JSON list of C-alpha atoms in Angstrom, two decimals:
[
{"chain": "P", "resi": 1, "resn": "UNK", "atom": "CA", "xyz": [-36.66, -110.13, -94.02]},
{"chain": "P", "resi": 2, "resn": "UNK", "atom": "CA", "xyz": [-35.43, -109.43, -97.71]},
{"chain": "P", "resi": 3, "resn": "UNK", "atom": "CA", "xyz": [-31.96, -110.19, -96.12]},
{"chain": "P", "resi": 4, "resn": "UNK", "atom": "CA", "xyz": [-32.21, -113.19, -94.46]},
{"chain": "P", "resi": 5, "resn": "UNK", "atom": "CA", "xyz": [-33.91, -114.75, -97.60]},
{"chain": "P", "resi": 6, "resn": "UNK", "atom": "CA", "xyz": [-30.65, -113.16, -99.46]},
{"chain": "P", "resi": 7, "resn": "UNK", "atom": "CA", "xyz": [-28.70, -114.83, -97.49]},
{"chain": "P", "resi": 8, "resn": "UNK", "atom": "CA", "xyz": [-30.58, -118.01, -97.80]},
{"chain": "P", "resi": 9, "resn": "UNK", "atom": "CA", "xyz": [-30.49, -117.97, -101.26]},
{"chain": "P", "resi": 10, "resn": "UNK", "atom": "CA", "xyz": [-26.43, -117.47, -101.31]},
{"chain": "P", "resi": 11, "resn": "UNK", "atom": "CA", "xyz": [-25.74, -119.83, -99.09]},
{"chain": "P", "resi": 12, "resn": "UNK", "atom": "CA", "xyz": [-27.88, -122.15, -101.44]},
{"chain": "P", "resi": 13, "resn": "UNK", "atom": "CA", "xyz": [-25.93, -121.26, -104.77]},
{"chain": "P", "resi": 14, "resn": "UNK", "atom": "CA", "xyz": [-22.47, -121.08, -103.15]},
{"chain": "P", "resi": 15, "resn": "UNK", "atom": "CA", "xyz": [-22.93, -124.69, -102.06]},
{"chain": "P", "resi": 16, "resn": "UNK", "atom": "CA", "xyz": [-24.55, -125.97, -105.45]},
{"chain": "P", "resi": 17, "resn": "UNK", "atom": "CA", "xyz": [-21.72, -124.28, -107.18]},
{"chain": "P", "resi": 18, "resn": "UNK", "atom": "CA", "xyz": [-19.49, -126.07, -104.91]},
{"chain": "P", "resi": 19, "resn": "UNK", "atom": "CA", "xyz": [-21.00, -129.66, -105.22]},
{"chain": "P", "resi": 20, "resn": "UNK", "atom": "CA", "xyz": [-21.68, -129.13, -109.03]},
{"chain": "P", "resi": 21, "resn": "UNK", "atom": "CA", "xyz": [-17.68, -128.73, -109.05]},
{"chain": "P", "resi": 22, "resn": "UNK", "atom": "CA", "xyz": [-16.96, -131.87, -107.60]},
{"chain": "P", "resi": 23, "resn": "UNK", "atom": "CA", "xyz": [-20.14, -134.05, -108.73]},
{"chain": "P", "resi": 24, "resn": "UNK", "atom": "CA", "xyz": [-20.04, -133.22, -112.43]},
{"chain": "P", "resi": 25, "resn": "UNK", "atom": "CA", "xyz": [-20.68, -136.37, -114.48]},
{"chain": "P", "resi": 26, "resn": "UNK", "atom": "CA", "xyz": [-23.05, -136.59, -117.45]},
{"chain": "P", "resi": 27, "resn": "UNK", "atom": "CA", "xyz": [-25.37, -138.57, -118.84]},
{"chain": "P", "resi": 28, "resn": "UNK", "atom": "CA", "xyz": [-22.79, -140.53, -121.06]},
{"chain": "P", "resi": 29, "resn": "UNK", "atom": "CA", "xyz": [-21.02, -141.42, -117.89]},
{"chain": "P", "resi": 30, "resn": "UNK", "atom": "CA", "xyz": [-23.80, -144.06, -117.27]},
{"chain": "P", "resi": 31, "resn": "UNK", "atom": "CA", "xyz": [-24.99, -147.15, -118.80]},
{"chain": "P", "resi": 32, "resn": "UNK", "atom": "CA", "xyz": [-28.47, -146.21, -118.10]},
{"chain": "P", "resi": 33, "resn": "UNK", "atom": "CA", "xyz": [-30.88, -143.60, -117.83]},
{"chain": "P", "resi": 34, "resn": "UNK", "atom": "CA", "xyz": [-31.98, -145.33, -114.31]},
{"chain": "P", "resi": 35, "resn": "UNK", "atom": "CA", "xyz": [-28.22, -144.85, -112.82]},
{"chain": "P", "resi": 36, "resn": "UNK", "atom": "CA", "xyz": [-27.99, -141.44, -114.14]},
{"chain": "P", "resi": 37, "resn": "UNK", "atom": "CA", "xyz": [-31.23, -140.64, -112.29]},
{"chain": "P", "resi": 38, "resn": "UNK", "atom": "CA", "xyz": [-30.04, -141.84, -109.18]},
{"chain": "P", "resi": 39, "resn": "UNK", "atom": "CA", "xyz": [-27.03, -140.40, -109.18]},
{"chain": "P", "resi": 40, "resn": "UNK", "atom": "CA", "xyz": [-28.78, -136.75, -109.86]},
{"chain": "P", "resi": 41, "resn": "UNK", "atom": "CA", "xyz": [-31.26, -137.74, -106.88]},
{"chain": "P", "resi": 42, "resn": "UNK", "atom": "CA", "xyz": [-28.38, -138.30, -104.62]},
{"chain": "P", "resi": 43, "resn": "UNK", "atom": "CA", "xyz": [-26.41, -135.81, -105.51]},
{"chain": "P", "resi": 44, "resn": "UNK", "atom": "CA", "xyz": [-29.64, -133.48, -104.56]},
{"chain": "P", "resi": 45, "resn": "UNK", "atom": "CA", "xyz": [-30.73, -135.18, -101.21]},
{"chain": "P", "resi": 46, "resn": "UNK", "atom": "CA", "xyz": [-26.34, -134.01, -100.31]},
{"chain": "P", "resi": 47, "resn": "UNK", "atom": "CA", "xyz": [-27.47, -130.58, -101.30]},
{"chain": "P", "resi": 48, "resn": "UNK", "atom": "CA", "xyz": [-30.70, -130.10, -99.37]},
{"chain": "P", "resi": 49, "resn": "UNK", "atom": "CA", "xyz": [-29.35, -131.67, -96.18]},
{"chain": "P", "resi": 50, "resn": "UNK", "atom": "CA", "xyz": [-25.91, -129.53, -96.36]},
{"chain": "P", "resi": 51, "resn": "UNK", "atom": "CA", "xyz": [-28.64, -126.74, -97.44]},
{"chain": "P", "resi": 52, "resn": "UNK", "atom": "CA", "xyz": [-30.60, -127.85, -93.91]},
{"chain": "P", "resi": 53, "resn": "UNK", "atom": "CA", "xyz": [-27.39, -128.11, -91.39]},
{"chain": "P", "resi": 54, "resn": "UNK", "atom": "CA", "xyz": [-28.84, -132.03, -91.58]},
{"chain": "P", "resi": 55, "resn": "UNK", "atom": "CA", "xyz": [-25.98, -134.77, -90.90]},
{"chain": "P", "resi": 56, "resn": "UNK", "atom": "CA", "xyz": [-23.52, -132.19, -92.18]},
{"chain": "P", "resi": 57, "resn": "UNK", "atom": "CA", "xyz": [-20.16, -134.33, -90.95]},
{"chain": "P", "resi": 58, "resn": "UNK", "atom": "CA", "xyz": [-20.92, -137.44, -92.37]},
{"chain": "P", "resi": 59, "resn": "UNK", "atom": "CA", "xyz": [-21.86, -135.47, -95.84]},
{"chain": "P", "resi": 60, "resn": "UNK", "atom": "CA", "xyz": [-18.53, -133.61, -96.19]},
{"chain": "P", "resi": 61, "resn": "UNK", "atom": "CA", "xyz": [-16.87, -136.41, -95.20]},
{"chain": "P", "resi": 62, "resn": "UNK", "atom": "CA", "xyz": [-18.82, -138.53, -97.91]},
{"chain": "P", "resi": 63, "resn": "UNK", "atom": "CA", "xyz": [-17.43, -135.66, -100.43]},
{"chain": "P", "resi": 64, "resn": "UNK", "atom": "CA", "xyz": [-14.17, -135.91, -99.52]},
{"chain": "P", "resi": 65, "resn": "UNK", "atom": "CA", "xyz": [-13.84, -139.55, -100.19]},
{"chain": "P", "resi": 66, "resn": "UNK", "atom": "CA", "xyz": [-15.59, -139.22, -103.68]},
{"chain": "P", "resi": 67, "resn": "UNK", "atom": "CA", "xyz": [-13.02, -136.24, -104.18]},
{"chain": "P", "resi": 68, "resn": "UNK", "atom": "CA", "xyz": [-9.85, -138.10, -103.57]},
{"chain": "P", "resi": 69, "resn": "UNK", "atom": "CA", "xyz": [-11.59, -141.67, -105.19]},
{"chain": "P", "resi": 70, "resn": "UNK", "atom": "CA", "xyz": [-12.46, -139.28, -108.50]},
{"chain": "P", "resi": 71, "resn": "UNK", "atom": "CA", "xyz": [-9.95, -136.98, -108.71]},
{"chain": "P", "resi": 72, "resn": "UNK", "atom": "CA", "xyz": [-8.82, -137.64, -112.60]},
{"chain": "P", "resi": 73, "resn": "UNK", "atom": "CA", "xyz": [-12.37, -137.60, -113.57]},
{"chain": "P", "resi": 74, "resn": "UNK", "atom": "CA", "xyz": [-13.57, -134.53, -111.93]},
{"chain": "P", "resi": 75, "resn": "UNK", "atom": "CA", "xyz": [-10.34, -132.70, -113.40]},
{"chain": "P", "resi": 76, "resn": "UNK", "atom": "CA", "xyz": [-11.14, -133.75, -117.12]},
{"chain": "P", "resi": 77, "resn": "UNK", "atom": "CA", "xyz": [-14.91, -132.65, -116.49]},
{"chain": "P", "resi": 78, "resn": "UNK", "atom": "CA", "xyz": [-13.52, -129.06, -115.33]},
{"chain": "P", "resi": 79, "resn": "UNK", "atom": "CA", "xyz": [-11.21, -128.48, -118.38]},
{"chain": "P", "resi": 80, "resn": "UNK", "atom": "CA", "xyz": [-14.47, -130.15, -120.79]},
{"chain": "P", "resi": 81, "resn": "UNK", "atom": "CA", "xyz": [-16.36, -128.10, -119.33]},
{"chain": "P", "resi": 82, "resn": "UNK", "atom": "CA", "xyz": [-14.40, -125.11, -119.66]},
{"chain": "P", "resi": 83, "resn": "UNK", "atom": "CA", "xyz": [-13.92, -125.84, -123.68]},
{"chain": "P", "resi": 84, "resn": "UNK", "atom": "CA", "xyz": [-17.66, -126.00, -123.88]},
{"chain": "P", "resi": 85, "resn": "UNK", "atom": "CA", "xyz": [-17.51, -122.28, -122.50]},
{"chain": "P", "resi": 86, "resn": "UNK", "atom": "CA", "xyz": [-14.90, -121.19, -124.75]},
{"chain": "P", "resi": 87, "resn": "UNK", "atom": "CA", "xyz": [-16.38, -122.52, -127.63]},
{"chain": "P", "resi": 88, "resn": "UNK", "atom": "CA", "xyz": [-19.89, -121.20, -126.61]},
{"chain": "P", "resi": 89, "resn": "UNK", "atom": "CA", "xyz": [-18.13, -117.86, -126.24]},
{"chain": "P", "resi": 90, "resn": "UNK", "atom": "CA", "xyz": [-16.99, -117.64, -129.78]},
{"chain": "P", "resi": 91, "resn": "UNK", "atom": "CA", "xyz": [-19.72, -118.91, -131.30]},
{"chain": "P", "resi": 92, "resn": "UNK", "atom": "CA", "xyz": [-21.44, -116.12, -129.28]},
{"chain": "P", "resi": 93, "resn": "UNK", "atom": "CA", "xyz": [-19.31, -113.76, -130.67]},
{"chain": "P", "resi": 94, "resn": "UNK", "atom": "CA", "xyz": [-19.52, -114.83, -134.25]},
{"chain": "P", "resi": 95, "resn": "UNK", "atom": "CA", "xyz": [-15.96, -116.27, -134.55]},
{"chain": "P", "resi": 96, "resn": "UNK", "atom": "CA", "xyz": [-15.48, -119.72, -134.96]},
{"chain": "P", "resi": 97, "resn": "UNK", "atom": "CA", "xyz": [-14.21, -122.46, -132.38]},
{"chain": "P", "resi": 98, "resn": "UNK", "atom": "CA", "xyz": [-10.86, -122.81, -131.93]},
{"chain": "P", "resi": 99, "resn": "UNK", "atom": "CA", "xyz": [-9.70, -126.71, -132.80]},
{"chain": "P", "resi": 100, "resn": "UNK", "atom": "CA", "xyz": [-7.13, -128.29, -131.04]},
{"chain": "P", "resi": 101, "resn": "UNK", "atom": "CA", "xyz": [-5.15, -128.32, -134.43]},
{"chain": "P", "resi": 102, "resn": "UNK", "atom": "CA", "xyz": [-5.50, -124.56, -134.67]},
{"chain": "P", "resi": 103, "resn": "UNK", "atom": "CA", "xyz": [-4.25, -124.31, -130.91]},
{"chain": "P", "resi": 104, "resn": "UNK", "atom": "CA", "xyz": [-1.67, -126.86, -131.26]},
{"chain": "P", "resi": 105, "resn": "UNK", "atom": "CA", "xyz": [0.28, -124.46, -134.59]},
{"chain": "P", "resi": 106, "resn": "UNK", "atom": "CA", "xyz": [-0.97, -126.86, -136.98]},
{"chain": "P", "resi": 107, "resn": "UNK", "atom": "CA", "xyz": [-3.47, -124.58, -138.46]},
{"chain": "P", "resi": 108, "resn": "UNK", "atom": "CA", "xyz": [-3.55, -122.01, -141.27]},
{"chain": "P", "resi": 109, "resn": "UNK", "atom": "CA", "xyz": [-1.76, -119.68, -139.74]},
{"chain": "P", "resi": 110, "resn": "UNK", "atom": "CA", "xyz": [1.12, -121.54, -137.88]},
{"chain": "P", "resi": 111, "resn": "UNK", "atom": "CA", "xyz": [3.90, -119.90, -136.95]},
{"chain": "P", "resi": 112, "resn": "UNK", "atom": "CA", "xyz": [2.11, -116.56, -136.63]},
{"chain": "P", "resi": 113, "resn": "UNK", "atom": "CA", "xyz": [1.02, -114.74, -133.45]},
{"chain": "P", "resi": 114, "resn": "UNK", "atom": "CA", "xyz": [-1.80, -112.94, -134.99]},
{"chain": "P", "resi": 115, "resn": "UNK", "atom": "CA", "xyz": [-4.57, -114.72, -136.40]},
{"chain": "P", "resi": 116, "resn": "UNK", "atom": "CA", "xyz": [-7.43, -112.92, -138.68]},
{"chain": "P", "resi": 117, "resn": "UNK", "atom": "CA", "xyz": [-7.12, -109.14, -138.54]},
{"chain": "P", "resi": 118, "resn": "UNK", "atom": "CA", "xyz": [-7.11, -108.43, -134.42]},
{"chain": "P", "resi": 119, "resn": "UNK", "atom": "CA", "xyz": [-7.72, -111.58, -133.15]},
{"chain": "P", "resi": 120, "resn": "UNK", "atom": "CA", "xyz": [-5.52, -113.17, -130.65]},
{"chain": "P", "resi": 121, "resn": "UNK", "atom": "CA", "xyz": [-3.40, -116.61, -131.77]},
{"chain": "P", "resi": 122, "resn": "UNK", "atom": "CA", "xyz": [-1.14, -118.56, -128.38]},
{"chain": "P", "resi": 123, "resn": "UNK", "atom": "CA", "xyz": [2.78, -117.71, -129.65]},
{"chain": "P", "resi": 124, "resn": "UNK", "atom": "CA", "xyz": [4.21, -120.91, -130.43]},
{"chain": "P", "resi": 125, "resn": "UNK", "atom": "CA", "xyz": [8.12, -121.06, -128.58]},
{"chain": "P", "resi": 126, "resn": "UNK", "atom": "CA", "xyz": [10.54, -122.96, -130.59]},
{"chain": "P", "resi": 127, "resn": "UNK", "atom": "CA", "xyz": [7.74, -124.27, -132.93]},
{"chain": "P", "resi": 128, "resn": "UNK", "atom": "CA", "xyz": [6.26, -126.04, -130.31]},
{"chain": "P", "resi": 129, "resn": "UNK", "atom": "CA", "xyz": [3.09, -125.27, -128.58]},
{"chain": "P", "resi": 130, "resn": "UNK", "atom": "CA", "xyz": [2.95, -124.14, -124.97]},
{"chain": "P", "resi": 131, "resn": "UNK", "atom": "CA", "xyz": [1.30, -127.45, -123.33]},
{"chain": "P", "resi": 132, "resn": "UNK", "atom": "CA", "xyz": [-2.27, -126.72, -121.49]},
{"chain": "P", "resi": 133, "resn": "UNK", "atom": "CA", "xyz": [-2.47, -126.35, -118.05]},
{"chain": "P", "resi": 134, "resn": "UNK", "atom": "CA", "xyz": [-3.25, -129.98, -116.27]},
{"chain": "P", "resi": 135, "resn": "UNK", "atom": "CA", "xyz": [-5.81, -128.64, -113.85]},
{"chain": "P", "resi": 136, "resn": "UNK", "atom": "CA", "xyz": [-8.37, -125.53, -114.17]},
{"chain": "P", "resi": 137, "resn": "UNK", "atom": "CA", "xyz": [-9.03, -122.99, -111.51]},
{"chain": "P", "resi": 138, "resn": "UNK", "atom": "CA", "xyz": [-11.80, -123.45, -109.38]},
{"chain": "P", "resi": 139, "resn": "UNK", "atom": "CA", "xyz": [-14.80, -121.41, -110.17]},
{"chain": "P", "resi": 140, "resn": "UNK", "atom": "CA", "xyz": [-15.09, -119.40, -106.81]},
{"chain": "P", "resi": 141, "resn": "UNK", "atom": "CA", "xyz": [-11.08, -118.40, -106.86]},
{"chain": "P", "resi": 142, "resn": "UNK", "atom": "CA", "xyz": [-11.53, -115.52, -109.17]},
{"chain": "P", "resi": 143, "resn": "UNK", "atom": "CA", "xyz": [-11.34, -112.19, -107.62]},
{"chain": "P", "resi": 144, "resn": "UNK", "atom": "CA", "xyz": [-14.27, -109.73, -107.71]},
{"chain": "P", "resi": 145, "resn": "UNK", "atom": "CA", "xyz": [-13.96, -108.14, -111.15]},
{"chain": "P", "resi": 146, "resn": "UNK", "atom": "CA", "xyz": [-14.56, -104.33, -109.80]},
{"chain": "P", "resi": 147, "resn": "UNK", "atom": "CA", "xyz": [-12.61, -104.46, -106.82]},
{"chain": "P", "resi": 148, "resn": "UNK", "atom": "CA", "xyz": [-10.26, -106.76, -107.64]},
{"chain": "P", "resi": 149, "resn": "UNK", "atom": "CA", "xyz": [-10.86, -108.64, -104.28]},
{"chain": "P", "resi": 150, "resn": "UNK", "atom": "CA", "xyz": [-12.58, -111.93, -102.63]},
{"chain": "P", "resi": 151, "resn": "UNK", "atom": "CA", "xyz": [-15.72, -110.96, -101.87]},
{"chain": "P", "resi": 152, "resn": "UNK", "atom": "CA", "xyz": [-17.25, -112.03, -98.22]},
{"chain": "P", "resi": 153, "resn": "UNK", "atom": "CA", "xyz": [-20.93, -112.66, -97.32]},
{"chain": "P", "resi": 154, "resn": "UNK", "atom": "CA", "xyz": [-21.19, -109.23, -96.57]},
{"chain": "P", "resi": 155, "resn": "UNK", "atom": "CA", "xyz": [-19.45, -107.19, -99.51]},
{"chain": "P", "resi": 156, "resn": "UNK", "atom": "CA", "xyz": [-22.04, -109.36, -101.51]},
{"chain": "P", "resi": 157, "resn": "UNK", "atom": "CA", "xyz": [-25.06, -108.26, -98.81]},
{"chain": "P", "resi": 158, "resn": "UNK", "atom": "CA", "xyz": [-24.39, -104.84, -99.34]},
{"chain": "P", "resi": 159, "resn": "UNK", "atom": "CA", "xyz": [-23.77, -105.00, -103.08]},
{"chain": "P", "resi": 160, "resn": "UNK", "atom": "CA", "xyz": [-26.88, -106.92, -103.48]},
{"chain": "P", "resi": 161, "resn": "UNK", "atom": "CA", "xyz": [-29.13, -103.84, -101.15]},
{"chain": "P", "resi": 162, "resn": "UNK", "atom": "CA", "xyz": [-27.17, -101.05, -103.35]},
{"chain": "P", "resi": 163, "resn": "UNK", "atom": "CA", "xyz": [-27.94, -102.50, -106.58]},
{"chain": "P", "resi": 164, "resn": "UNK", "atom": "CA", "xyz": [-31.86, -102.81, -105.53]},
{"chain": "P", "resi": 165, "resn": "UNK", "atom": "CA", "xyz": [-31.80, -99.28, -103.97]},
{"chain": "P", "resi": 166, "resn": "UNK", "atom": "CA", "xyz": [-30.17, -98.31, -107.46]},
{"chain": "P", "resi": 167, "resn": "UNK", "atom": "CA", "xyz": [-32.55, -99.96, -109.33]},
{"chain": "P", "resi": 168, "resn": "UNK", "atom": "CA", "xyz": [-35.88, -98.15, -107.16]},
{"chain": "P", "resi": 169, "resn": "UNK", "atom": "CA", "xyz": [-36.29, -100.53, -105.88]},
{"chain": "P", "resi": 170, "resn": "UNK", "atom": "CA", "xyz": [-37.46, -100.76, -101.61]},
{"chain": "P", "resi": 171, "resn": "UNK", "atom": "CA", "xyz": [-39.02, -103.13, -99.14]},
{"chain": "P", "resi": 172, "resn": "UNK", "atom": "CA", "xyz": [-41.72, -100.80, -98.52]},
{"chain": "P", "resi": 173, "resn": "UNK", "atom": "CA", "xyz": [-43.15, -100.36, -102.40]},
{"chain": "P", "resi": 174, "resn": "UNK", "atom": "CA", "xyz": [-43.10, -104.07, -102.04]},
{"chain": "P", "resi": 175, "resn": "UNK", "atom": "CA", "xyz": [-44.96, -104.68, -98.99]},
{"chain": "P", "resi": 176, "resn": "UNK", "atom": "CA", "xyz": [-47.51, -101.82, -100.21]},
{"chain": "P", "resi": 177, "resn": "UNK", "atom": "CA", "xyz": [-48.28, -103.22, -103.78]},
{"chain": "P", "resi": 178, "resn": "UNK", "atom": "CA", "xyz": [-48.73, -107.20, -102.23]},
{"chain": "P", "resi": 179, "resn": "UNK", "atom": "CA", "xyz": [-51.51, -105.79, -99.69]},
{"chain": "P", "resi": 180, "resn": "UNK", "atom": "CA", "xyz": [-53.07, -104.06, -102.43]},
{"chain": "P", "resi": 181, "resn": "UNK", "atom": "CA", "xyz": [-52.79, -106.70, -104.61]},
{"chain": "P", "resi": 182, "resn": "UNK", "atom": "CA", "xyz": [-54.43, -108.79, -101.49]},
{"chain": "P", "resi": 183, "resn": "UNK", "atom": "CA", "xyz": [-57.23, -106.74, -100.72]},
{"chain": "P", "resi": 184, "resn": "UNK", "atom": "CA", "xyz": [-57.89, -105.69, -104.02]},
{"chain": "P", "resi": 185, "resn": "UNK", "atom": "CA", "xyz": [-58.49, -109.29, -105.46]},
{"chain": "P", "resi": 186, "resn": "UNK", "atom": "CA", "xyz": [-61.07, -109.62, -102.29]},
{"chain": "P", "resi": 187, "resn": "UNK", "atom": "CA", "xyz": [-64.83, -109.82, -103.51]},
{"chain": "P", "resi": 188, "resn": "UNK", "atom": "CA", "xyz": [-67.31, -108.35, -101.32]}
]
């Protein structure tokens, strides 16, 4: 039972990651809040019918066409979107956000491969910076980080049942504490 509402549930994130990907524009995008809106509102009827097996053709090939109509736009929102990590990342970690001055050799320390005391600067060949890459990776390419391989529906299945069974967690503590919660909210 647990299972098949695992499953469920990655089957629902893998394709929201996947649509997110591709249907990525903002608010500023729009030239109103009532466009924006239904934008978001189609964008989540797509979702809950590929979610539902409903009219599943005519939806990927509806995605397809906005793919290759959008392409430019959906690669700027992927490397934006991808700054706004890396800058969240350092501000996380106390350092401050790189500029594209700084990344480009025209900052303070220009020229130099170190920046403050054990940070990481890009080398600049030939005084010129190394140019950016045009187009990010897609966010499900990444191999798994402990095993250094894609992981399938079922290396995640299994993962997912270890970690509970790691963390004490069981079906049948579960079950036994929602029938006692039942019968003990029962007034006689």
């Amino acid at each position: 039972m647990v299972v098949a509402s695992t499953n469920a549930f990655s089957k629902e994130m893998a394709i929201r990651k996947r649509i997110a990907n591709i249907y990525n524009k903002r608010e500023e995008n729009f030239p109103s809040l009532r466009e924006y809106n239904d934008y978001l509102e189609e964008v989540e009827d797509m979702i809950f019918n590929l979610i539902e097996g409903i009219d599943v053709p005519a939806i990927e090939a509806k995605i397809a066409q906005y793919q290759r109509e959008n392409a430019d736009q959906i690669m700027i929102a992927q490397a934006r979107k991808a700054e706004e990590y890396a800058a969240a990342l350092a501000a996380s970690k106390g350092q401050p956000a790189q500029s594209d001055g700084d990344a480009l050799g025209q900052g303070p320390q220009a020229g130099s491969s170190t920046g403050p005391q054990g940070h990481y600067a890009p080398a600049i060949a030939g005084g010129i910076a190394q140019p950016r890459p045009t187009q990010p990776l897609p966010v499900g390419s990444f191999p798994d980080m402990l095993g250094g391989e894609y992981e399938d529906d079922e290396k995640t299945k299994l993962r997912t049942e270890r970690a509970a069974k790691a963390g004490g967690w069981s079906l049948e503590i579960s079950r036994k504490r929602a029938l006692e919660e039942a019968f003990g909210s029962l007034w006689v």
